Amino acid sequence: MDRVLVVYIVLIILAAFYLFGIENIASGGHYLHGGGRDFVFSFYDITLVLVFFVAAALSIISYKAYSRKKNERLMFVAGAFFLFAIKAALKLIDNFFLGNYSHIGISIQTLELLILLSLFYALFRK
């Protein structure tokens, strides 16, 4: 199995553990807020969904490009897009399901740091 695919699977498992173990999203206390946190359906809600789908599509495209060329730089770019897709999914969950305060913001900031480091590494990798 390709090592990027293994990393993707591990990150999805860790994200699921975070949502169910730390945020306790299955407790029954979280409900879908139709308009997000502000209860008003707006352009922000549309962009959250759109960013998730674009990030997921770019993640798939970059993974396919990496699996064809086996270039290490492409691996880090594919990883960055995948982390961005996870970040977008967490923002969707944060906006539409979680209450006023959650620890998900810490995870989102950590993912942003990992995305930046991955792109930095891909940029300066020889």
Tab-separated table of C-alpha atoms in Angstrom:
chain	number	residue	atom	x	y	z
A	1	MET	CA	0.000	0.000	0.000
A	2	ASP	CA	1.224	3.468	-0.824
A	3	ARG	CA	2.667	5.366	2.157
A	4	VAL	CA	0.623	8.501	1.449
A	5	LEU	CA	-2.560	6.440	1.540
A	6	VAL	CA	-1.485	4.967	4.886
A	7	VAL	CA	-0.908	8.487	6.239
A	8	TYR	CA	-4.366	9.528	4.979
A	9	ILE	CA	-5.994	6.571	6.732
A	10	VAL	CA	-4.142	7.268	9.991
A	11	LEU	CA	-5.170	10.939	9.902
A	12	ILE	CA	-8.810	10.035	9.276
A	13	ILE	CA	-8.725	7.625	12.220
A	14	LEU	CA	-7.147	10.279	14.451
A	15	ALA	CA	-9.766	12.843	13.366
A	16	ALA	CA	-12.568	10.364	14.119
A	17	PHE	CA	-11.021	9.598	17.524
A	18	TYR	CA	-10.839	13.319	18.239
A	19	LEU	CA	-14.479	13.911	17.306
A	20	PHE	CA	-15.857	10.931	19.189
A	21	GLY	CA	-13.335	10.750	22.055
A	22	ILE	CA	-12.491	14.373	22.819
A	23	GLU	CA	-15.423	16.392	21.461
A	24	ASN	CA	-17.893	13.596	22.358
A	25	ILE	CA	-19.950	14.332	19.273
A	26	ALA	CA	-22.008	11.142	19.689
A	27	SER	CA	-23.318	12.162	23.124
A	28	GLY	CA	-26.643	13.355	21.743
A	29	GLY	CA	-26.029	16.913	22.926
A	30	HIS	CA	-24.986	18.093	19.476
A	31	TYR	CA	-27.640	19.000	16.954
A	32	LEU	CA	-27.519	20.257	13.394
A	33	HIS	CA	-27.855	24.041	13.312
A	34	GLY	CA	-29.411	24.800	9.933
A	35	GLY	CA	-27.732	28.173	9.570
A	36	GLY	CA	-24.604	27.337	11.485
A	37	ARG	CA	-23.628	28.962	14.764
A	38	ASP	CA	-25.464	32.193	14.002
A	39	PHE	CA	-28.628	30.301	12.930
A	40	VAL	CA	-28.747	32.389	9.737
A	41	PHE	CA	-28.062	30.723	6.404
A	42	SER	CA	-25.482	32.927	4.702
A	43	PHE	CA	-22.712	32.978	2.125
A	44	TYR	CA	-20.311	31.858	4.865
A	45	ASP	CA	-22.191	28.561	5.192
A	46	ILE	CA	-22.034	28.010	1.438
A	47	THR	CA	-18.299	28.724	1.335
A	48	LEU	CA	-17.635	26.268	4.161
A	49	VAL	CA	-19.222	23.467	2.160
A	50	LEU	CA	-17.615	24.603	-1.099
A	51	VAL	CA	-14.131	24.795	0.443
A	52	PHE	CA	-14.522	21.266	1.801
A	53	PHE	CA	-15.471	19.842	-1.599
A	54	VAL	CA	-12.705	21.712	-3.438
A	55	ALA	CA	-10.112	20.639	-0.857
A	56	ALA	CA	-11.263	17.014	-1.067
A	57	ALA	CA	-11.131	17.098	-4.879
A	58	LEU	CA	-7.649	18.646	-4.883
A	59	SER	CA	-6.556	16.064	-2.355
A	60	ILE	CA	-7.664	13.239	-4.641
A	61	ILE	CA	-6.102	14.847	-7.731
A	62	SER	CA	-2.781	15.479	-5.975
A	63	TYR	CA	-2.723	11.941	-4.579
A	64	LYS	CA	-3.214	10.533	-8.093
A	65	ALA	CA	-0.429	12.787	-9.395
A	66	TYR	CA	1.883	11.581	-6.627
A	67	SER	CA	1.065	7.914	-7.231
A	68	ARG	CA	1.951	8.323	-10.938
A	69	LYS	CA	5.200	10.268	-10.545
A	70	LYS	CA	6.379	9.199	-7.046
A	71	ASN	CA	7.903	12.646	-6.543
A	72	GLU	CA	8.577	13.440	-2.878
A	73	ARG	CA	7.556	17.075	-3.350
A	74	LEU	CA	4.177	15.961	-4.670
A	75	MET	CA	3.781	13.780	-1.589
A	76	PHE	CA	4.024	16.833	0.673
A	77	VAL	CA	1.680	18.858	-1.535
A	78	ALA	CA	-0.841	15.988	-1.529
A	79	GLY	CA	-0.500	15.772	2.241
A	80	ALA	CA	-1.109	19.513	2.573
A	81	PHE	CA	-4.283	19.304	0.482
A	82	PHE	CA	-5.475	16.352	2.544
A	83	LEU	CA	-4.833	18.206	5.814
A	84	PHE	CA	-6.692	21.160	4.346
A	85	ALA	CA	-9.665	18.883	3.580
A	86	ILE	CA	-9.646	17.623	7.175
A	87	LYS	CA	-9.457	21.219	8.412
A	88	ALA	CA	-12.430	22.142	6.219
A	89	ALA	CA	-14.391	19.170	7.578
A	90	LEU	CA	-13.611	20.227	11.153
A	91	LYS	CA	-14.784	23.768	10.398
A	92	LEU	CA	-18.032	22.349	8.988
A	93	ILE	CA	-18.558	20.299	12.138
A	94	ASP	CA	-17.628	23.257	14.327
A	95	ASN	CA	-20.067	25.563	12.564
A	96	PHE	CA	-23.046	23.251	12.110
A	97	PHE	CA	-22.875	20.763	15.010
A	98	LEU	CA	-20.863	21.921	18.002
A	99	GLY	CA	-21.987	24.413	20.591
A	100	ASN	CA	-20.477	27.747	21.556
A	101	TYR	CA	-17.132	26.494	22.824
A	102	SER	CA	-15.145	23.510	21.756
A	103	HIS	CA	-11.518	22.488	21.533
A	104	ILE	CA	-11.820	22.045	17.790
A	105	GLY	CA	-10.223	25.461	17.204
A	106	ILE	CA	-6.957	24.150	18.621
A	107	SER	CA	-7.059	21.259	16.146
A	108	ILE	CA	-7.803	23.599	13.257
A	109	GLN	CA	-4.838	25.813	14.140
A	110	THR	CA	-2.584	22.758	14.473
A	111	LEU	CA	-3.679	21.551	11.034
A	112	GLU	CA	-2.937	24.979	9.583
A	113	LEU	CA	0.570	24.797	11.044
A	114	LEU	CA	1.069	21.314	9.561
A	115	ILE	CA	-0.189	22.515	6.176
A	116	LEU	CA	2.248	25.411	6.189
A	117	LEU	CA	5.142	23.198	7.248
A	118	SER	CA	4.277	20.640	4.574
A	119	LEU	CA	4.182	23.276	1.842
A	120	PHE	CA	7.387	24.856	3.161
A	121	TYR	CA	9.112	21.477	3.076
A	122	ALA	CA	7.826	20.789	-0.454
A	123	LEU	CA	9.041	24.185	-1.609
A	124	PHE	CA	12.599	23.789	-0.341
A	125	ARG	CA	13.026	20.034	-0.875
A	126	LYS	CA	15.632	19.188	-3.503
